Amino acid sequence: VPGVNGRALEIQTKVPGWEMELYGATERPPADEWPSDVWTKLGGGTVEKRKQRFELDTGDKRYRYYLVWITGLKPGSERVRIAEITLFAPRN
């Protein structure tokens, strides 16, 4: 089964202050369905810094797909800009 057991996800943004949730899926999610039962919530929170790491609760399960779902904008803001996302996983 392809995939990795992600331990943490780092988000870099020029404008912090927004909220998100992190999900993982082992199979291809349907393009026209949200929420979908294939997604498992792994973490989330408020992006408070320009570079912030979030721990993932994978239960030692390998996921092929990872998703950052934006749930709240910074007050007074109309959008979120993500500069870079890095997934951290142990070497196999």
XYZ file of C-alpha atoms in Angstrom:
92
model
C 0.000 0.000 0.000
C 1.593 3.301 -1.030
C 1.651 6.061 1.534
C 3.588 7.404 4.493
C 2.990 7.618 8.207
C 3.195 11.401 8.510
C 4.300 12.584 11.935
C 4.006 16.341 11.427
C 3.074 18.908 8.813
C 4.738 22.320 8.587
C 2.943 25.280 7.035
C 4.668 28.456 5.847
C 2.582 31.550 5.169
C 3.261 35.274 4.940
C 0.049 36.128 6.794
C -0.709 33.918 9.817
C -3.859 34.075 11.931
C -6.120 31.590 10.128
C -7.561 28.233 11.189
C -7.371 24.836 9.531
C -7.866 21.100 9.954
C -5.571 18.340 8.695
C -6.867 15.122 7.120
C -5.445 11.929 5.626
C -6.866 9.363 3.197
C -5.593 5.943 2.162
C -7.536 5.871 -1.112
C -8.327 8.469 -3.749
C -11.062 10.730 -2.398
C -14.069 11.468 -4.595
C -13.654 14.818 -6.352
C -17.279 15.832 -5.933
C -17.938 14.873 -2.315
C -17.042 16.672 0.912
C -17.049 15.559 3.541
C -16.189 12.073 2.432
C -15.769 8.967 4.585
C -12.311 8.353 3.084
C -10.862 11.314 5.038
C -9.666 10.890 8.632
C -9.020 13.970 10.766
C -5.392 13.974 11.913
C -5.033 17.372 13.566
C -5.409 21.073 13.037
C -5.449 24.406 14.804
C -4.661 28.059 14.270
C -1.679 29.033 12.141
C -0.225 31.639 14.514
C 3.278 31.990 13.047
C 4.761 32.427 9.580
C 6.322 28.963 9.920
C 4.503 26.503 12.159
C 4.581 22.748 12.639
C 1.523 20.686 13.589
C 1.760 17.151 14.971
C -0.360 14.517 13.184
C -2.296 11.818 15.041
C -2.081 9.006 12.467
C -2.206 6.092 14.909
C 0.807 4.681 13.004
C -1.336 4.370 9.866
C 0.051 5.182 6.410
C -1.876 7.712 4.325
C -1.437 8.348 0.636
C -3.241 11.712 0.563
C -2.967 14.614 3.010
C -5.290 17.621 3.038
C -5.150 21.090 4.626
C -8.773 22.240 4.997
C -9.075 25.967 5.785
C -11.852 26.511 8.338
C -11.436 30.164 9.307
C -9.848 33.280 7.871
C -7.859 35.864 9.787
C -10.271 38.635 10.867
C -10.493 41.250 8.133
C -8.909 38.953 5.551
C -10.529 37.567 2.404
C -8.011 34.810 1.603
C -5.188 32.595 2.794
C -1.848 32.240 1.069
C 0.242 29.177 1.768
C 3.843 29.518 0.625
C 4.954 25.972 1.400
C 3.743 22.764 3.062
C 6.196 20.119 4.295
C 5.175 16.658 5.475
C 7.529 14.969 7.953
C 7.619 11.163 8.147
C 10.117 8.618 9.477
C 12.477 7.034 6.981
C 11.563 3.501 5.999
